[in-house]
mmCIF file of C-alpha atoms in Angstrom:
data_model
loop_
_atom_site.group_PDB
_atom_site.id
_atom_site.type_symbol
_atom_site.label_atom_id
_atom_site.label_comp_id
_atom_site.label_asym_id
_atom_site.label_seq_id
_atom_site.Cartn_x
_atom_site.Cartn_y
_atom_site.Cartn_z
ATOM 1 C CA UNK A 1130 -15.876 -13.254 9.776
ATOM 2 C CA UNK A 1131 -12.294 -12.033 10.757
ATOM 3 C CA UNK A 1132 -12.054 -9.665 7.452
ATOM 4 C CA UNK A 1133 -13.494 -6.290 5.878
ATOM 5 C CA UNK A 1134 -15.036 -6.611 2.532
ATOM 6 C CA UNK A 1135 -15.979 -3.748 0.801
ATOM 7 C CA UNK A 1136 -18.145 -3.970 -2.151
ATOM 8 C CA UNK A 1137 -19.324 -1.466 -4.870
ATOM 9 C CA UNK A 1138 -18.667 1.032 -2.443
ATOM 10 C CA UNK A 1139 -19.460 4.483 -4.531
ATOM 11 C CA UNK A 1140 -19.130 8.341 -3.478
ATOM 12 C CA UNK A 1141 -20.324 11.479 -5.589
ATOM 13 C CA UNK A 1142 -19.642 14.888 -4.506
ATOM 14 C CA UNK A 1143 -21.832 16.885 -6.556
ATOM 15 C CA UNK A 1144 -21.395 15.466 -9.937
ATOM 16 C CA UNK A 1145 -17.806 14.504 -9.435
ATOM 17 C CA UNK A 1146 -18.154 10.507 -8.741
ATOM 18 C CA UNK A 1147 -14.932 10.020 -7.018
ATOM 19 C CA UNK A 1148 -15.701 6.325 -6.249
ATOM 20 C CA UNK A 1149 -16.716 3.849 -8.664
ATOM 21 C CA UNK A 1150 -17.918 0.587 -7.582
ATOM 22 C CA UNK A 1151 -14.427 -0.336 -5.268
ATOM 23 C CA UNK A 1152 -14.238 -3.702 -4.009
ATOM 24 C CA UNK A 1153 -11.688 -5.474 -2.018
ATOM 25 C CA UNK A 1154 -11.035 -7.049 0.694
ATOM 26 C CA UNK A 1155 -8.195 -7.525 3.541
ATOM 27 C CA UNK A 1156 -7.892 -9.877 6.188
ATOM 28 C CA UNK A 1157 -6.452 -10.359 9.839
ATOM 29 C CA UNK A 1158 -2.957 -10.576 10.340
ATOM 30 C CA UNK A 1159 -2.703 -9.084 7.005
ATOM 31 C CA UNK A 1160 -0.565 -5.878 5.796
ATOM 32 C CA UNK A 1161 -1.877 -4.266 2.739
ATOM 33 C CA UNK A 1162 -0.916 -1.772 0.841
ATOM 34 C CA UNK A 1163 -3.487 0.486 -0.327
ATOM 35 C CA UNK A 1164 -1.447 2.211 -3.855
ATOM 36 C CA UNK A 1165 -2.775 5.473 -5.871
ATOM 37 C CA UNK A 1166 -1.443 8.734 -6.420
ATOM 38 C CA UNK A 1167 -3.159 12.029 -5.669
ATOM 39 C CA UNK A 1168 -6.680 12.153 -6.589
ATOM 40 C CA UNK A 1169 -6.826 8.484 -6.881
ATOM 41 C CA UNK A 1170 -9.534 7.622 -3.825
ATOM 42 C CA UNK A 1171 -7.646 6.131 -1.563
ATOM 43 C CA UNK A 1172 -8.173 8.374 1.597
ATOM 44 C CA UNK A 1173 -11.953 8.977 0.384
ATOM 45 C CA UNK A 1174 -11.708 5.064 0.517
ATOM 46 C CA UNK A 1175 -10.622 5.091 4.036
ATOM 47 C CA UNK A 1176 -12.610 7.401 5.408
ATOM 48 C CA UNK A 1177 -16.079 5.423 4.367
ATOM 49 C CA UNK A 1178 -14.631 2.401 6.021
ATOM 50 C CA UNK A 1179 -13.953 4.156 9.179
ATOM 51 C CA UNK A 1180 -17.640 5.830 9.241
ATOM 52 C CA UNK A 1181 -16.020 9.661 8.182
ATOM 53 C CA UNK A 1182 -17.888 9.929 5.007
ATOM 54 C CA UNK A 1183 -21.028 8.026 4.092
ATOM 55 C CA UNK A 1184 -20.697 6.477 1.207
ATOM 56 C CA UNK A 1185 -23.758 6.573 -1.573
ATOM 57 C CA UNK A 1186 -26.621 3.805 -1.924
ATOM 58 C CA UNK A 1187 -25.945 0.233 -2.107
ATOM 59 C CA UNK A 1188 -22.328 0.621 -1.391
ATOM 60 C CA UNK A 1189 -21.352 -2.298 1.155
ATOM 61 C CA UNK A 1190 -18.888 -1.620 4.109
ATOM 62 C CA UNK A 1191 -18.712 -5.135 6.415
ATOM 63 C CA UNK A 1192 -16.528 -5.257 9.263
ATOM 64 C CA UNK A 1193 -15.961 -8.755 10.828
ATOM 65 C CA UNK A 1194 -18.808 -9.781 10.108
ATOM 66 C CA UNK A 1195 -20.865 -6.320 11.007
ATOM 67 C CA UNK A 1196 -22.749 -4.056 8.066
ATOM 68 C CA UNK A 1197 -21.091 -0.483 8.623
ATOM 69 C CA UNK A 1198 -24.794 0.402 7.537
ATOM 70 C CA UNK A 1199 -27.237 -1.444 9.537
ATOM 71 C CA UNK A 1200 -24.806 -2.049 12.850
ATOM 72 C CA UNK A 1201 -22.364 0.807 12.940
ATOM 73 C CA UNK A 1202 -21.598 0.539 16.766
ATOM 74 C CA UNK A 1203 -20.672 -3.237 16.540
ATOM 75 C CA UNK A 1204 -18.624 -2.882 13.428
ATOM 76 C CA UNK A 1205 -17.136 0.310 14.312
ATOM 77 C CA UNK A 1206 -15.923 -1.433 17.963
ATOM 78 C CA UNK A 1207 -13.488 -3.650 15.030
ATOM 79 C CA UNK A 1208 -11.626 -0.633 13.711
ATOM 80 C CA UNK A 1209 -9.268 1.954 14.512
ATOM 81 C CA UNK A 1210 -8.077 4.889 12.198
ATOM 82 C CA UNK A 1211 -5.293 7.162 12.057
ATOM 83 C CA UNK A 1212 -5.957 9.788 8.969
ATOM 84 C CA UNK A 1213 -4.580 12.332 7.882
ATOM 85 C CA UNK A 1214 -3.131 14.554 10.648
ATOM 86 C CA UNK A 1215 -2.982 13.342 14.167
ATOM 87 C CA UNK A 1216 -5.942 13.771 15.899
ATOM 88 C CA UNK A 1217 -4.544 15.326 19.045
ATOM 89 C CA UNK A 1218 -5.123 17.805 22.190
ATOM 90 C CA UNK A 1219 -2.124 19.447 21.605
ATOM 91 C CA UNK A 1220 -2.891 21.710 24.882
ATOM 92 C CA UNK A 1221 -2.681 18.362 26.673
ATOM 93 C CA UNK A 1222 0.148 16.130 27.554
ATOM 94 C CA UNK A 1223 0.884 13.155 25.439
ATOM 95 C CA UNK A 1224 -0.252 11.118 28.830
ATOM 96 C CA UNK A 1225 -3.247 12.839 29.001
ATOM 97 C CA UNK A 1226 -4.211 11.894 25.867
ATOM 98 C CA UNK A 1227 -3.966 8.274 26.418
ATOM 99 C CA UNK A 1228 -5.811 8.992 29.069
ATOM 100 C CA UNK A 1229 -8.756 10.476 27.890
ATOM 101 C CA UNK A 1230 -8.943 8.472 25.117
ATOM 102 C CA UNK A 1231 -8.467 5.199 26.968
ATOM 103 C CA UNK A 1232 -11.730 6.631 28.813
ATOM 104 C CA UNK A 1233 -13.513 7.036 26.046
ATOM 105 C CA UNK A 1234 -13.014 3.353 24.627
ATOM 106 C CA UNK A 1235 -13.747 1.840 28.143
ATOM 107 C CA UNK A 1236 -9.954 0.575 27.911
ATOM 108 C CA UNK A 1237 -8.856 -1.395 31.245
ATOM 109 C CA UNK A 1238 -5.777 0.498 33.251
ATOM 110 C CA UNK A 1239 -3.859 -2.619 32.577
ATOM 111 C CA UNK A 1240 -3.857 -2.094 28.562
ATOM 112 C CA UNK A 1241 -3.176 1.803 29.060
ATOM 113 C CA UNK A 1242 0.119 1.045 30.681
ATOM 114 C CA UNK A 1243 0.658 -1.807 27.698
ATOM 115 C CA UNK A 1244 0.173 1.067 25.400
ATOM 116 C CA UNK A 1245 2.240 3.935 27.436
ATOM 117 C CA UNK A 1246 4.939 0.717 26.709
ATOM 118 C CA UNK A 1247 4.214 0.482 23.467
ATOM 119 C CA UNK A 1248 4.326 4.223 22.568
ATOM 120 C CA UNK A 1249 8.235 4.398 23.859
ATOM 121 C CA UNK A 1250 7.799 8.021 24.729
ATOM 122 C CA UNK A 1251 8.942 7.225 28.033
ATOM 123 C CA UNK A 1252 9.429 10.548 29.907
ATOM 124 C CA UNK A 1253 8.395 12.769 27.065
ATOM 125 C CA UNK A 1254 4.609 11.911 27.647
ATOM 126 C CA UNK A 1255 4.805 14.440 30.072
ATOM 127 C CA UNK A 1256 5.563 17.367 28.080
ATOM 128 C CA UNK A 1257 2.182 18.752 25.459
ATOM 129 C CA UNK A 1258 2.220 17.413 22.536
ATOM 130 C CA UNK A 1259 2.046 20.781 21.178
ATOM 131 C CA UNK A 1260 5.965 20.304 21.814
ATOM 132 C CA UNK A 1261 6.424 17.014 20.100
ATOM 133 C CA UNK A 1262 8.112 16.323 17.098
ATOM 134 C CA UNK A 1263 6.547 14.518 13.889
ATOM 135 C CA UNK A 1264 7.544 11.064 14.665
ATOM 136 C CA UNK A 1265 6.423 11.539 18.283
ATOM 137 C CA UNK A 1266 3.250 12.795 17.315
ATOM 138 C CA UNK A 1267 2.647 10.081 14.771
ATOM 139 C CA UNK A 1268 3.896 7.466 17.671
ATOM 140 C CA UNK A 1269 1.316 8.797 20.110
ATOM 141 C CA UNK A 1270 -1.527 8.969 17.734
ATOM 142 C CA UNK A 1271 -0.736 5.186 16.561
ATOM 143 C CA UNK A 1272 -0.621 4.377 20.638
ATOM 144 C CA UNK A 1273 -4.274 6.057 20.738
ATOM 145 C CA UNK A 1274 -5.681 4.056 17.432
ATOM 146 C CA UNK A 1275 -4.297 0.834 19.074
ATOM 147 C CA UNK A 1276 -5.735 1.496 22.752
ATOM 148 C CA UNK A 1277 -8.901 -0.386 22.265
ATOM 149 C CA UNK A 1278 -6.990 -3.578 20.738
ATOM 150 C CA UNK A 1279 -8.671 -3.311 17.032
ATOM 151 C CA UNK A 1280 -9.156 -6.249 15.006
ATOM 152 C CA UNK A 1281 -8.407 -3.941 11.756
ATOM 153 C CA UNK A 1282 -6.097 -0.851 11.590
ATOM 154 C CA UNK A 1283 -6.223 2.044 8.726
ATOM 155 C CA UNK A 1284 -3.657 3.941 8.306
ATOM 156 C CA UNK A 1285 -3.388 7.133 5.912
ATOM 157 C CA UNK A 1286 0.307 8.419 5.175
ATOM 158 C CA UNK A 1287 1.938 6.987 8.170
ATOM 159 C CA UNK A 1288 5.263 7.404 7.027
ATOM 160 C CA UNK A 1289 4.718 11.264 5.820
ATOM 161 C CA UNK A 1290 6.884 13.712 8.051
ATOM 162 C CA UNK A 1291 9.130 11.123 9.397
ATOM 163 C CA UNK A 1292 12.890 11.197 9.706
ATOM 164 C CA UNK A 1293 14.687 7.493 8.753
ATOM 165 C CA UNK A 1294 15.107 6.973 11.952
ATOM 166 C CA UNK A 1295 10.960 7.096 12.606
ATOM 167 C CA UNK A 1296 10.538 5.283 9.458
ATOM 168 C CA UNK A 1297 12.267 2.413 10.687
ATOM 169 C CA UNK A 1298 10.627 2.048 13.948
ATOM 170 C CA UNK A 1299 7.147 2.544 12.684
ATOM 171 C CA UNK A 1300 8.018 -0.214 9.867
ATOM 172 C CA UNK A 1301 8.498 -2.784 12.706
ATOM 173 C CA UNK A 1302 5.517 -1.529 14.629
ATOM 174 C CA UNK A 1303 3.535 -1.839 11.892
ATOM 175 C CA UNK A 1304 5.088 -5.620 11.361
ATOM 176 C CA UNK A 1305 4.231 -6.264 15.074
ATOM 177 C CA UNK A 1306 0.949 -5.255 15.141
ATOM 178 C CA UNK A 1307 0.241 -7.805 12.300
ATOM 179 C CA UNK A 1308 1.971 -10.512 13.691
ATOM 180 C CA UNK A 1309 0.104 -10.459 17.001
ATOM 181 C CA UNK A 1310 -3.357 -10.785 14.426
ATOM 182 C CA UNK A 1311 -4.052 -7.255 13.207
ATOM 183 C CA UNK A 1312 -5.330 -6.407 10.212
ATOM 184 C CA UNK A 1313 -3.898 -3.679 8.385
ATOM 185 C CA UNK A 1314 -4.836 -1.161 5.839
ATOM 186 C CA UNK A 1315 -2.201 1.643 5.284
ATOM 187 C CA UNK A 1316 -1.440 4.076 2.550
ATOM 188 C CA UNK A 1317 2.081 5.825 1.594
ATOM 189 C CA UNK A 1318 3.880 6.819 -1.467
ATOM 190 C CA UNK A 1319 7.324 5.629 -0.344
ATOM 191 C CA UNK A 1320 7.051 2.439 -2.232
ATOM 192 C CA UNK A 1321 9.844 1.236 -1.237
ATOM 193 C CA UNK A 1322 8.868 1.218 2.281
ATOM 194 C CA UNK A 1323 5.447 -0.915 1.179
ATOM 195 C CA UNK A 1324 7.018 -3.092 -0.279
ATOM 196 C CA UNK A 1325 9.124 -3.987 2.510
ATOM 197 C CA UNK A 1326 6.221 -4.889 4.593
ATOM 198 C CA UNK A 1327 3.081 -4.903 3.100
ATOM 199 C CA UNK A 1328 1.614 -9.019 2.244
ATOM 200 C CA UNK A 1329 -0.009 -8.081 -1.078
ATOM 201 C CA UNK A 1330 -1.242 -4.795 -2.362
ATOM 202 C CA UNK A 1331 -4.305 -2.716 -3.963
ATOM 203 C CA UNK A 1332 -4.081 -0.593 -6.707
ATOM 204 C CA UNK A 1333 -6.485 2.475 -7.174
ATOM 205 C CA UNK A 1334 -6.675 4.393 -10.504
ATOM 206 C CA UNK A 1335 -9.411 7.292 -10.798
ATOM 207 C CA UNK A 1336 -11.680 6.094 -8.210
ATOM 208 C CA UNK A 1337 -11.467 2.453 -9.258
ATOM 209 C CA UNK A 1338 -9.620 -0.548 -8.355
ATOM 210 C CA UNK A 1339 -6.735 -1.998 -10.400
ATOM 211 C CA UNK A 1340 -8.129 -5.416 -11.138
ATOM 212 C CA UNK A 1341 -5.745 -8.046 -9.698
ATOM 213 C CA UNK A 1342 -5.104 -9.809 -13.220
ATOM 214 C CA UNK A 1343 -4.012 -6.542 -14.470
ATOM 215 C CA UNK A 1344 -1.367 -5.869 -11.495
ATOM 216 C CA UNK A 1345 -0.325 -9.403 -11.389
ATOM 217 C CA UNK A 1346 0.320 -8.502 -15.591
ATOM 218 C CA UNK A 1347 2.130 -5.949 -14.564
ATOM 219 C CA UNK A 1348 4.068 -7.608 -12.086
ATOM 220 C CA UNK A 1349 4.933 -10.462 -14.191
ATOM 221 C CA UNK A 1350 8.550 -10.756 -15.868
ATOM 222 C CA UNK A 1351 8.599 -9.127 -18.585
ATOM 223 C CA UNK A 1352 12.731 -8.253 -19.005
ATOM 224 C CA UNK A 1353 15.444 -10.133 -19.342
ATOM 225 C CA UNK A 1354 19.352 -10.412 -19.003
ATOM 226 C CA UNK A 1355 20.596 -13.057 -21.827
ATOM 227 C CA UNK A 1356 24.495 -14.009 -21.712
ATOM 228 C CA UNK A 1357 25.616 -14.466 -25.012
ATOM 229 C CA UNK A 1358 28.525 -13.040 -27.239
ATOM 230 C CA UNK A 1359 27.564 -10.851 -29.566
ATOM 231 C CA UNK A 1360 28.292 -11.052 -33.499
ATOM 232 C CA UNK A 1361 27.281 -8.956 -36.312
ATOM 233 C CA UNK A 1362 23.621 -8.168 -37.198
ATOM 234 C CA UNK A 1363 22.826 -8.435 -33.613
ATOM 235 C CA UNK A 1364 21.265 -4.729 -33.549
ATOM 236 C CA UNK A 1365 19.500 -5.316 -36.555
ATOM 237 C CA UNK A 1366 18.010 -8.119 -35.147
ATOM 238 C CA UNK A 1367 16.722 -6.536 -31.893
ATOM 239 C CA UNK A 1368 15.742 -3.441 -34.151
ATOM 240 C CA UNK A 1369 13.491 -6.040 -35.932
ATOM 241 C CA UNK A 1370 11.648 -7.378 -33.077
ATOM 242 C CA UNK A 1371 10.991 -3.936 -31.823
ATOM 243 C CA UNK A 1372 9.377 -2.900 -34.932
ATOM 244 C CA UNK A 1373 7.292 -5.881 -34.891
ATOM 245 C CA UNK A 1374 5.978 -5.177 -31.410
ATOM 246 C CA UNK A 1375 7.435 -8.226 -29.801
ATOM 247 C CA UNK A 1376 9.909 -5.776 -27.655
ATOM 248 C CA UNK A 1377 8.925 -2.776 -25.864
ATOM 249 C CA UNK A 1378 13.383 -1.938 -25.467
ATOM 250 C CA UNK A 1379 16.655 -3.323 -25.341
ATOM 251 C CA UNK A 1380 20.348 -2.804 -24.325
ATOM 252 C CA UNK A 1381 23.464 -5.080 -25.999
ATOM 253 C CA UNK A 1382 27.044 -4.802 -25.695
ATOM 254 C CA UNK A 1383 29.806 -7.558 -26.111
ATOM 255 C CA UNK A 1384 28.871 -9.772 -23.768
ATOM 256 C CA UNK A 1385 25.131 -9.822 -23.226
ATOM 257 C CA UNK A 1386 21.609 -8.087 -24.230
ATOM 258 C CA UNK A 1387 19.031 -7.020 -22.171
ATOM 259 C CA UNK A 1388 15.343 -6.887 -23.235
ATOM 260 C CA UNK A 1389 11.806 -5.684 -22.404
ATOM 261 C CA UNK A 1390 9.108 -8.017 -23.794
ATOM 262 C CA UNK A 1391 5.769 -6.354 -24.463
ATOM 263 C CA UNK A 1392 3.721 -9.251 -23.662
ATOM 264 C CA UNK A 1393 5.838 -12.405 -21.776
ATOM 265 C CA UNK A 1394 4.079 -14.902 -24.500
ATOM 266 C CA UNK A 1395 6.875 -13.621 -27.105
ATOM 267 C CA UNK A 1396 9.660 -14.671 -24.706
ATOM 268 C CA UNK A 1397 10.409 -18.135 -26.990
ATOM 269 C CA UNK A 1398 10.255 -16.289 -29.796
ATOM 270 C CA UNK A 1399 12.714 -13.770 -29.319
ATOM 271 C CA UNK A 1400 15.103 -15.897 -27.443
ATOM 272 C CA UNK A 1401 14.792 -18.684 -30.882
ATOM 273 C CA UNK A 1402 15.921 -15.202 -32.719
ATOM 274 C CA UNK A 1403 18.699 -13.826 -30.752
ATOM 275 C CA UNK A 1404 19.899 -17.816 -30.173
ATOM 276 C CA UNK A 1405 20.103 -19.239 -34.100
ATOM 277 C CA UNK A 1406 22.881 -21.006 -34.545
ATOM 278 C CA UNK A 1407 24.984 -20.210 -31.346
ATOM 279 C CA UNK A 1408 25.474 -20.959 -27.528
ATOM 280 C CA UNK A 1409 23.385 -18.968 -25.002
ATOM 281 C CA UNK A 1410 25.850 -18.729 -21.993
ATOM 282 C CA UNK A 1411 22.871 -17.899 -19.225
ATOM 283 C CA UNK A 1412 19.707 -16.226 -19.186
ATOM 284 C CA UNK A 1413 18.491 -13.768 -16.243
ATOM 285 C CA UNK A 1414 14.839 -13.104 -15.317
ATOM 286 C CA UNK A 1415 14.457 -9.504 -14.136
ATOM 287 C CA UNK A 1416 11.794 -8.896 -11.699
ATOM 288 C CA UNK A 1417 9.726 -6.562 -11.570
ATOM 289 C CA UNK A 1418 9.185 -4.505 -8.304
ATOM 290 C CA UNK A 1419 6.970 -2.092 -6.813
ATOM 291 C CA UNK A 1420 7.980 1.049 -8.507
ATOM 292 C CA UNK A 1421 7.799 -0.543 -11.959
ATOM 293 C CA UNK A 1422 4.620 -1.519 -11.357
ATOM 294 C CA UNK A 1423 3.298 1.576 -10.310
ATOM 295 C CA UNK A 1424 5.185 3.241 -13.549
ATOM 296 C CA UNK A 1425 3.339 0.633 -15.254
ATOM 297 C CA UNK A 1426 -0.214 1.723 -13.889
ATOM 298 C CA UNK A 1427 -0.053 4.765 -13.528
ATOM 299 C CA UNK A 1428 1.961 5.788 -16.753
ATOM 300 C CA UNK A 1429 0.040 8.689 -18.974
ATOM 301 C CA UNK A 1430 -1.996 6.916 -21.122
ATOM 302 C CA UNK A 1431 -2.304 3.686 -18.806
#
């Protein structure tokens, strides 16, 4: 199996049961976007598929093909992490990290200098990394997760601390690693940035996973630009339809009106009403992304 499937994966602590029955699953060569605000379970999440936390009874954690359970060592040799804070020996140089890390793994001398490559710290993996700056810290730590070539990657937050500049670069490393097979897992609340790169994504609400009919709802088209001139009674029209519940808002001036549907199976309906008895000049679908979706979700009430 080239995949990680997690199924009713559940966590108390204490009485608070921050986990409820979360199941998903991401593939090789995949980027996924793992989407919830504070609180929500995602790093909890993360850390039971990388063998932190142990998750309660009759949760399932399978990596490629391995139950976290019953055959941690095999599974676990699928996986790298990188959550939370860099795990570092900041009394050591960034070199000697690699090294001793690349010991641990049993990594060949030939894929340590690979990573020293990959890491493009060039010189400055001689100085500690006491001494390095956020982005250099979160490119050696990244160089460390990838040492032992992992099948799956989880990452927590990459993004957080990073100028543009680092944001950029770890965008197309991220991209990179997936392209030559790796399946990733990665967390962030720049949205923007996820949506960029991520191939689908997974959205986590109070310890419990967004199903994916309700996100594709949510991503579906639900506003509209329509061309057309007004004339009078216009308002009173769109006034109308709001009151009836078949529009959640809507702007007009002279030239055109744009609307929110609240459910897309009133779309004829409204368009018959603004249309009677004159031209429509163009209509506009307006997409919805990321951020809207999110707003969506994870609006009070939701």
């Amino acid at each position: 199996m080239r995949e990680v499937t997690v199924t009713n994966l559940n966590k108390f602590f204490g009485k608070h049961h921050v986990l409820k029955d979360v199941s998903f699953s991401f593939g090789v060569g995949e980027i996924v976007g793992f989407i919830g605000p504070n609180g929500s379970g995602k790093s909890t999440t993360m850390k039971c598929i990388a063998n932190l936390i142990f998750p309660d009874k009759n949760s399932s954690i399978i990596i490629a093909g391995y139950d976290l359970a019953k055959e941690r060592n095999q599974a676990l040799r699928h996986i790298s992490a990188l959550i939370e804070a860099p795990g570092l020996y900041y009394n050591l140089s960034g070199m000697d990290n690699l090294k001793l890390f690349a010991a641990l793994r049993g990594v060949s001398a030939k894929r340590l200098d690979e990573v020293i490559e990959f890491s493009g710290l060039g010189q400055a993996l001689k100085k500690r990394a006491s001494e390095y700056s956020m982005g250099m810290k979160q490119r050696l730590a990244l160089a460390i997760a990838i040492l032992p070539s992992p099948t799956f990657l989880i990452l927590d937050e990459p993004f957080s601390g990073l100028d543009p500049q680092g944001v950029f670069d770890l965008r197309e490393v991220i991209k990179g690693l997936a392209s030559s097979g790796c399946g990733i897992l990665f967390s962030s609340h720049q949205l923007l940035e996820m949506e960029k790169i991520s191939s689908r994504n997974i959205f986590i609400r109070d310890g419990e996973i967004v199903s994916q009919e309700q996100a594709l709802a949510e991503a579906s088209v639900r506003s509209y630009r329509l061309f057309i001139d007004q004339r009078e009674g216009d308002l009173e029209i769109l006034a109308n339809l709001k009151q009836a519940a078949l529009l959640e808002d809507y702007e007009a001036d002279a030239h055109e009106v744009v609307f929110t549907l609240t459910d897309t199976k009133h779309c004829a309906e409204v368009i018959a009403a603004l249309s009677s008895g004159r031209e429509i000049k163009g209509i506009m679908p307006l997409t919805a992304n990321i951020e809207n979706v999110y707003n969506s979700i994870y609006k009070p009430g939701a």
